[in-house]
Short mmCIF file of C-alpha atoms and ligand atoms in Angstrom, two decimals:
data_model
loop_
_atom_site.label_atom_id
_atom_site.label_comp_id
_atom_site.label_asym_id
_atom_site.label_seq_id
_atom_site.Cartn_x
_atom_site.Cartn_y
_atom_site.Cartn_z
CA UNK H 1 -1.48 -14.79 -11.64
CA UNK H 2 2.43 -13.50 -10.89
CA UNK H 3 4.18 -11.98 -13.45
CA UNK H 4 7.94 -12.23 -13.04
CA UNK H 5 11.12 -9.67 -14.59
CA UNK H 6 11.41 -12.74 -16.61
CA UNK H 7 8.18 -12.49 -18.15
CA UNK H 8 7.88 -9.25 -18.24
CA UNK H 9 11.05 -8.30 -20.33
CA UNK H 10 10.16 -7.44 -23.70
CA UNK H 11 10.91 -9.53 -26.93
CA UNK H 12 10.53 -12.43 -23.20
CA UNK H 13 12.86 -15.42 -23.44
CA UNK H 14 12.21 -19.04 -24.39
CA UNK H 15 11.98 -19.47 -20.54
CA UNK H 16 9.26 -17.04 -20.07
CA UNK H 17 7.43 -18.26 -23.23
CA UNK H 18 7.27 -21.51 -22.09
CA UNK H 19 5.94 -20.27 -18.98
CA UNK H 20 3.11 -18.90 -20.18
CA UNK H 21 2.23 -21.89 -22.49
CA UNK H 22 2.10 -24.13 -19.56
CA UNK H 23 -0.01 -21.61 -17.42
CA UNK H 24 -2.47 -21.40 -20.24
CA UNK H 25 -2.03 -25.38 -20.94
CA UNK H 26 -2.82 -26.01 -17.25
CA UNK H 27 -5.59 -23.48 -17.31
CA UNK H 28 -7.46 -25.22 -20.73
CA UNK H 29 -7.05 -28.49 -18.71
CA UNK H 30 -8.51 -27.27 -15.65
CA UNK H 31 -11.36 -25.72 -17.75
CA UNK H 32 -10.68 -22.31 -15.99
CA UNK H 33 -9.31 -19.07 -16.77
CA UNK H 34 -5.31 -18.47 -16.13
CA UNK H 35 -6.60 -17.25 -13.14
CA UNK H 36 -9.73 -17.19 -11.71
CA UNK H 37 -12.39 -13.94 -12.08
CA UNK H 38 -15.78 -15.49 -10.70
CA UNK H 39 -18.94 -13.22 -10.28
CA UNK H 40 -19.88 -11.74 -6.91
CA UNK H 41 -23.66 -11.72 -6.06
CA UNK H 42 -24.89 -8.37 -4.65
CA UNK H 43 -22.35 -6.86 -5.65
CA UNK H 44 -22.20 -3.66 -7.37
CA UNK H 45 -20.65 -3.06 -11.20
CA UNK H 46 -17.96 -4.57 -12.09
CA UNK H 47 -18.00 -7.40 -9.38
CA UNK H 48 -21.47 -8.34 -10.31
CA UNK H 49 -20.26 -9.55 -13.37
CA UNK H 50 -16.55 -10.81 -12.46
CA UNK H 51 -13.95 -11.03 -14.80
CA UNK H 52 -12.03 -7.53 -13.10
CA UNK H 53 -8.51 -7.34 -13.55
CA UNK H 54 -6.41 -5.58 -11.03
CA UNK H 55 -2.78 -5.23 -11.55
CA UNK H 56 -0.45 -5.55 -8.13
CA UNK H 57 2.66 -3.91 -8.81
CA UNK H 58 5.49 -4.34 -6.27
CA UNK H 59 8.80 -2.18 -5.96
CA UNK H 60 10.16 -4.83 -2.94
CA UNK H 61 8.86 -8.15 -2.83
CA UNK H 62 11.63 -10.30 -0.78
CA UNK H 63 11.44 -10.83 2.72
CA UNK H 64 8.40 -12.10 5.21
CA UNK H 65 6.36 -8.66 4.88
CA UNK H 66 6.07 -8.78 1.22
CA UNK H 67 5.75 -11.90 0.81
CA UNK H 68 2.79 -12.24 3.74
CA UNK H 69 1.68 -8.67 1.96
CA UNK H 70 1.03 -10.38 -1.26
CA UNK H 71 -0.60 -13.61 -0.17
CA UNK H 72 -3.26 -11.27 1.92
CA UNK H 73 -3.44 -9.50 -1.54
CA UNK H 74 -4.02 -12.29 -3.00
CA UNK H 75 -6.46 -14.15 -0.80
CA UNK H 76 -8.74 -11.41 -0.50
CA UNK H 77 -8.88 -11.07 -4.32
CA UNK H 78 -9.94 -14.85 -4.30
CA UNK H 79 -12.38 -13.94 -2.51
CA UNK H 80 -14.15 -10.89 -4.40
CA UNK H 81 -13.38 -12.88 -7.67
CA UNK H 82 -11.03 -10.41 -8.58
CA UNK H 83 -8.14 -11.68 -11.58
CA UNK H 84 -4.84 -10.17 -9.39
CA UNK H 85 -1.96 -9.68 -11.56
CA UNK H 86 0.96 -9.09 -9.48
CA UNK H 87 3.83 -7.90 -10.85
CA UNK H 88 7.46 -9.29 -9.23
CA UNK H 89 9.46 -6.18 -7.31
CA UNK H 90 12.89 -5.57 -7.52
CA UNK H 91 13.97 -2.85 -6.40
CA UNK H 92 14.13 -1.30 -10.02
CA UNK H 93 12.21 2.23 -10.65
CA UNK H 94 12.72 1.62 -14.68
CA UNK H 95 11.44 -1.61 -14.38
CA UNK H 96 8.37 -0.66 -11.77
CA UNK H 97 7.52 2.11 -14.53
CA UNK H 98 7.54 -0.45 -17.33
CA UNK H 99 5.36 -3.15 -14.98
CA UNK H 100 2.89 -0.08 -14.85
CA UNK H 101 2.55 0.55 -18.37
CA UNK H 102 2.18 -3.36 -19.12
CA UNK H 103 -1.29 -2.74 -16.20
CA UNK H 104 -2.32 0.10 -18.04
CA UNK H 105 -2.26 -1.95 -21.78
CA UNK H 106 -3.41 -5.12 -20.45
CA UNK H 107 -6.49 -3.17 -19.49
CA UNK H 108 -6.84 -3.11 -15.57
CA UNK H 109 -9.56 -1.76 -14.23
CA UNK H 110 -7.12 -0.53 -10.67
CA UNK H 111 -3.61 -0.83 -10.10
CA UNK H 112 -1.95 -1.12 -6.62
CA UNK H 113 1.52 0.45 -6.52
CA UNK H 114 3.21 -0.91 -3.30
CA UNK H 115 6.60 0.90 -2.40
CA UNK H 116 8.35 3.07 -4.93
CA UNK H 117 10.09 6.29 -5.80
CA UNK H 118 7.43 8.50 -6.76
CA UNK H 119 9.72 11.02 -8.66
CA UNK H 120 9.48 8.09 -11.17
CA UNK H 121 6.33 7.13 -10.75
CA UNK H 122 4.39 9.92 -10.91
CA UNK H 123 3.79 10.37 -14.47
CA UNK H 124 2.93 6.76 -15.22
CA UNK H 125 0.26 6.87 -12.87
CA UNK H 126 -1.48 9.78 -14.18
CA UNK H 127 -1.32 8.15 -17.25
CA UNK H 128 -3.25 5.42 -15.91
CA UNK H 129 -5.72 7.98 -14.03
CA UNK H 130 -6.35 9.12 -17.75
CA UNK H 131 -7.39 6.05 -18.91
CA UNK H 132 -9.48 5.33 -16.22
CA UNK H 133 -8.00 3.34 -14.61
CA UNK H 134 -8.19 3.54 -10.37
CA UNK H 135 -4.83 3.51 -8.57
CA UNK H 136 -4.45 2.70 -5.03
CA UNK H 137 -0.90 3.27 -3.29
CA UNK H 138 1.04 1.67 -0.33
CA UNK H 139 3.51 3.35 1.67
CA UNK H 140 4.48 5.36 -1.68
CA UNK H 141 3.69 9.07 -1.74
CA UNK H 142 2.10 9.38 -5.03
CA UNK H 143 1.38 13.12 -3.70
CA UNK H 144 -2.00 13.06 -6.21
CA UNK H 145 -5.50 13.87 -4.96
CA UNK H 146 -6.90 10.92 -6.74
CA UNK H 147 -4.63 8.31 -5.55
CA UNK H 148 -5.71 7.15 -1.90
CA UNK H 149 -2.56 6.42 0.28
CA UNK H 150 -2.65 3.23 2.81
CA UNK H 151 -0.17 3.37 5.41
CA UNK H 152 0.74 1.34 8.46
CA UNK H 153 0.94 4.62 10.62
CA UNK H 154 4.31 4.97 10.83
CA UNK H 155 3.85 7.27 13.49
CA UNK H 156 2.12 5.53 15.77
CA UNK H 157 4.23 2.27 14.80
CA UNK H 158 7.96 4.37 15.73
CA UNK H 159 6.16 5.92 18.83
CA UNK H 160 5.00 2.49 20.28
CA UNK H 161 8.37 0.73 20.15
CA UNK H 162 10.50 4.03 21.06
CA UNK H 163 7.68 4.22 24.24
CA UNK H 164 8.44 0.34 24.87
CA UNK H 165 12.76 1.21 24.46
CA UNK H 166 12.06 4.08 27.25
CA UNK H 167 10.11 1.60 29.35
CA UNK H 168 12.73 -0.93 29.58
CA UNK H 169 15.79 1.16 29.34
CA UNK H 170 14.62 4.45 31.04
CA UNK H 171 15.22 7.64 29.38
CA UNK H 172 19.14 8.16 28.44
CA UNK H 173 20.71 5.73 26.79
CA UNK H 174 23.33 4.74 24.26
CA UNK H 175 21.52 3.51 20.37
CA UNK H 176 22.23 2.54 17.71
CA UNK H 177 20.11 3.40 14.36
CA UNK H 178 19.14 1.57 11.45
CA UNK H 179 18.17 3.40 8.54
CA UNK H 180 17.85 3.52 4.63
CA UNK H 181 16.61 7.20 3.43
CA UNK H 182 13.95 7.16 0.21
CA UNK H 183 11.28 5.10 1.46
CA UNK H 184 8.23 6.66 3.01
CA UNK H 185 7.77 4.72 5.63
CA UNK H 186 11.15 4.36 6.80
CA UNK H 187 11.33 8.40 6.29
CA UNK H 188 7.98 8.82 7.90
CA UNK H 189 9.13 6.42 11.36
CA UNK H 190 12.80 8.67 11.21
CA UNK H 191 11.05 11.82 11.27
CA UNK H 192 9.69 10.08 14.89
CA UNK H 193 12.81 9.14 15.81
CA UNK H 194 14.60 12.84 15.50
CA UNK H 195 12.19 14.32 17.45
CA UNK H 196 11.94 11.43 20.28
CA UNK H 197 15.84 12.38 20.10
CA UNK H 198 15.53 16.16 20.46
CA UNK H 199 12.55 15.14 23.74
CA UNK H 200 15.30 12.76 25.28
CA UNK H 201 18.68 14.53 25.40
CA UNK H 202 19.88 11.28 27.37
CA UNK H 203 19.07 9.33 24.36
CA UNK H 204 22.47 9.25 22.33
CA UNK H 205 22.23 8.31 19.01
CA UNK H 206 26.13 6.69 18.69
CA UNK H 207 26.28 5.09 14.93
CA UNK H 208 24.07 4.61 12.32
CA UNK H 209 24.13 1.52 9.66
CA UNK H 210 21.32 0.47 7.35
CA UNK H 211 21.29 -1.18 3.50
CA UNK H 212 18.24 -2.59 1.48
CA UNK H 213 20.98 -4.42 -0.45
CA UNK H 214 19.49 -8.44 -0.66
CA UNK H 215 20.11 -10.41 1.47
CA UNK H 216 19.08 -7.39 3.77
CA UNK H 217 19.72 -9.07 6.75
CA UNK H 218 22.55 -10.54 5.92
CA UNK H 219 24.04 -7.44 4.57
CA UNK H 220 22.69 -5.20 8.24
CA UNK H 221 23.95 -8.26 9.76
CA UNK H 222 27.87 -7.33 8.49
CA UNK H 223 27.37 -3.31 9.00
CA UNK H 224 25.89 -4.32 12.61
CA UNK H 225 29.04 -6.02 13.51
CA UNK H 226 30.99 -3.41 12.59
CA UNK H 227 29.07 -1.06 14.78
CA UNK H 228 28.85 -3.12 17.91
CA UNK H 229 32.81 -3.36 17.57
CA UNK H 230 33.18 0.46 17.11
CA UNK H 231 31.01 1.74 19.75
CA UNK H 232 30.79 -1.06 22.96
CA UNK H 233 28.31 1.18 24.52
CA UNK H 234 25.37 0.96 22.55
CA UNK H 235 22.91 -1.01 24.75
CA UNK H 236 19.55 -0.55 22.41
CA UNK H 237 19.37 -0.60 18.36
CA UNK H 238 16.02 0.73 17.03
CA UNK H 239 15.62 -0.91 13.96
CA UNK H 240 12.47 -0.02 12.22
CA UNK H 241 11.93 -2.81 9.75
CA UNK H 242 12.21 -6.54 10.77
CA UNK H 243 14.74 -7.32 7.98
CA UNK H 244 17.48 -4.68 9.56
CA UNK H 245 16.10 -5.90 12.96
CA UNK H 246 17.05 -9.68 11.92
CA UNK H 247 20.25 -8.44 11.12
CA UNK H 248 20.84 -5.99 14.00
CA UNK H 249 20.09 -9.37 15.97
CA UNK H 250 22.16 -11.73 13.94
CA UNK H 251 25.18 -9.61 14.57
CA UNK H 252 24.25 -9.57 18.44
CA UNK H 253 24.24 -13.09 18.60
CA UNK H 254 27.59 -13.50 17.21
CA UNK H 255 28.93 -11.23 19.17
CA UNK H 256 27.00 -12.76 22.27
CA UNK H 257 25.51 -9.73 22.72
CA UNK H 258 22.54 -11.25 23.71
CA UNK H 259 22.44 -10.16 27.25
CA UNK H 260 23.66 -6.21 27.08
CA UNK H 261 21.64 -5.33 23.97
CA UNK H 262 18.11 -4.38 23.61
CA UNK H 263 16.68 -4.59 19.94
CA UNK H 264 13.31 -2.41 19.10
CA UNK H 265 11.63 -3.15 15.77
CA UNK H 266 8.94 -2.98 13.33
CA UNK H 267 7.46 -5.55 11.42
CA UNK H 268 6.39 -9.03 12.72
CA UNK H 269 6.15 -12.95 10.98
CA UNK H 270 6.51 -16.56 12.26
CA UNK H 271 10.39 -16.10 11.64
CA UNK H 272 10.34 -13.18 13.80
CA UNK H 273 8.70 -14.30 16.42
CA UNK H 274 11.05 -17.40 16.63
CA UNK H 275 13.87 -15.34 16.45
CA UNK H 276 12.42 -12.64 19.60
CA UNK H 277 11.57 -15.91 21.70
CA UNK H 278 14.97 -17.79 21.47
CA UNK H 279 16.55 -17.63 24.70
CA UNK H 280 18.94 -14.50 24.73
CA UNK H 281 17.69 -12.92 21.93
CA UNK H 282 18.61 -9.18 21.90
CA UNK H 283 15.26 -8.65 20.27
CA UNK H 284 12.59 -7.84 23.05
CA UNK H 285 10.08 -5.42 20.76
CA UNK H 286 8.35 -5.08 17.83
CA UNK H 287 5.71 -2.28 16.40
CA UNK H 288 3.57 -4.29 14.00
CA UNK H 289 0.55 -5.09 11.44
CA UNK H 290 -0.16 -7.90 10.06
CA UNK H 291 1.12 -7.59 6.22
CA UNK H 292 -1.47 -10.06 5.05
CA UNK H 293 -3.63 -7.66 6.63
CA UNK H 294 -2.48 -4.82 4.83
CA UNK H 295 -2.08 -6.75 1.45
CA UNK H 296 -6.07 -7.39 2.14
CA UNK H 297 -6.55 -3.83 3.00
CA UNK H 298 -5.03 -2.79 0.07
CA UNK H 299 -7.23 -4.88 -2.52
CA UNK H 300 -10.40 -3.76 -1.03
CA UNK H 301 -9.36 -0.47 -1.90
CA UNK H 302 -8.84 -0.74 -4.96
CA UNK H 303 -11.97 -2.37 -4.95
CA UNK H 304 -13.81 0.33 -3.50
CA UNK H 305 -12.53 2.34 -6.27
CA UNK H 306 -13.17 0.37 -9.23
CA UNK H 307 -16.86 0.44 -7.60
CA UNK H 308 -17.06 3.94 -6.80
CA UNK H 309 -17.71 3.80 -3.63
CA UNK H 310 -16.93 6.11 -0.74
CA UNK H 311 -13.30 5.68 0.33
CA UNK H 312 -11.30 7.84 2.46
CA UNK H 313 -7.87 9.23 1.08
CA UNK H 314 -5.40 7.96 4.01
CA UNK H 315 -6.41 4.46 4.63
CA UNK H 316 -4.68 3.62 7.68
CA UNK H 317 -3.73 -0.06 9.20
CA UNK H 318 -3.24 0.55 13.09
CA UNK H 319 0.37 -1.32 14.73
CA UNK H 320 0.44 -3.27 17.84
CA UNK H 321 2.98 -3.47 20.50
CA UNK H 322 4.41 -7.21 20.47
CA UNK H 323 6.86 -7.49 23.06
CA UNK H 324 8.60 -10.74 23.93
CA UNK H 325 6.97 -10.87 27.34
CA UNK H 326 3.54 -11.36 25.60
CA UNK H 327 4.92 -13.83 23.10
CA UNK H 328 6.00 -16.27 26.30
CA UNK H 329 3.49 -15.50 28.58
CA UNK H 330 0.74 -16.28 25.65
CA UNK H 331 2.74 -19.27 24.31
CA UNK H 332 2.37 -17.71 20.94
CA UNK H 333 4.56 -18.87 18.02
CA UNK H 334 3.31 -17.93 14.92
CA UNK H 335 1.30 -15.38 13.54
CA UNK H 336 -2.04 -17.08 13.55
CA UNK H 337 -1.87 -17.50 17.02
CA UNK H 338 -0.67 -13.54 17.54
CA UNK H 339 -4.11 -13.63 15.97
CA UNK H 340 -6.12 -15.42 18.74
CA UNK H 341 -4.02 -12.80 21.51
CA UNK H 342 -4.67 -9.18 19.34
CA UNK H 343 -7.33 -9.04 17.33
CA UNK H 344 -5.82 -6.46 14.76
CA UNK H 345 -3.50 -9.02 13.83
CA UNK H 346 -6.57 -11.24 12.37
CA UNK H 347 -7.96 -8.82 10.33
CA UNK H 348 -8.77 -4.17 9.66
CA UNK H 349 -12.12 -2.51 9.40
CA UNK H 350 -10.13 -0.38 7.00
CA UNK H 351 -12.05 -0.18 3.14
CA UNK H 352 -14.35 -2.40 4.30
CA UNK H 353 -18.31 -2.38 2.98
CA UNK H 354 -21.00 -4.71 3.02
CA UNK H 355 -20.62 -6.96 -0.04
CA UNK H 356 -16.74 -7.34 1.20
CA UNK H 357 -16.08 -10.49 2.27
CA UNK H 358 -13.70 -10.12 5.10
CA UNK H 359 -11.35 -12.79 6.08
CA UNK H 360 -8.07 -12.46 6.84
C1 LIG I 1 12.27 -0.83 2.93
S1 LIG I 1 10.92 -0.21 3.33
C2 LIG I 1 9.95 -1.41 5.02
C3 LIG I 1 8.97 -1.38 5.47
O1 LIG I 1 7.66 -1.36 4.44
C4 LIG I 1 6.68 -1.74 5.17
O2 LIG I 1 5.96 -0.74 5.56
C5 LIG I 1 7.44 -2.90 5.93
O3 LIG I 1 6.59 -2.43 7.21
C6 LIG I 1 8.90 -2.51 5.60
O4 LIG I 1 9.18 -2.07 7.64
#
């Protein structure tokens, strides 16, 4: 069940109440609870009884990555008979805190925190833990030994895309860099970029830009257009988030720079694959996981915590490098087709157990 900001505001609006009434009426008509929470035979308690509620609290929800992440989480929750309550992210730290509080009040067994600002979350997460609620975090470092941390190995991801940039362009080039500080995955990727520049004195960062203002890709495109005009010597753009790469690519397209620039990114979606494959596209490679698999891993990690079963503190979903050549040679147009060539895009063995169905 998705819980929107409108539905979560205190006091609620008539529209929100209407939506709830409709959901309840629909559930009553189908004879099912509002969200299915079935029992799972052979599973440890409480999954053998069903009715386990888990909250997924997002800081960001817009864009292909986060939509696929949520879809993967929902699919894994369904397979586990979990009643997953999804709180939409609006890049609002106060709202995310409030949503965690609401999940606590709802009596969930676990909370998955997807991104956010650590300083605004640590105390409310501690309140959840104090009440016996399990917490796992994806891409936000809550610095709490009781909170397992899920990530895509941002170090590997950045190393892969920078390695490809050197392979294609040599060890000396003028670069543009797209970055916004304060997001754990972007900060971890940035640490690799900083040491890469130190080790490659021939690589010059000529311009830096970036924003997470919605719509992110269009906002980044506006900045990129100005950067390309001011620094016509830029040949390589390092854009380690697909919304950034989409923006950098849009601006390159509009300025007819497709054959002059090469863009290296993180993340992948079916729309990204089409953009990378497009004739004359400047976007040539990306290092990525399947975000649906990461969403599934997050739910499995929360389930293992609830069942009291062993789980590493750091749970990593390994990224894979995908180049335009890979896509064209293998006639890949979608994430599903990508999974046939690269098994890592189908599933991950992170946070698994014999009783957990894994099927992405
Ligand atoms: C604003 S942070 C964006 C990143 O979060 C996830 O880790 C995705 O990989 C995306 O690049």
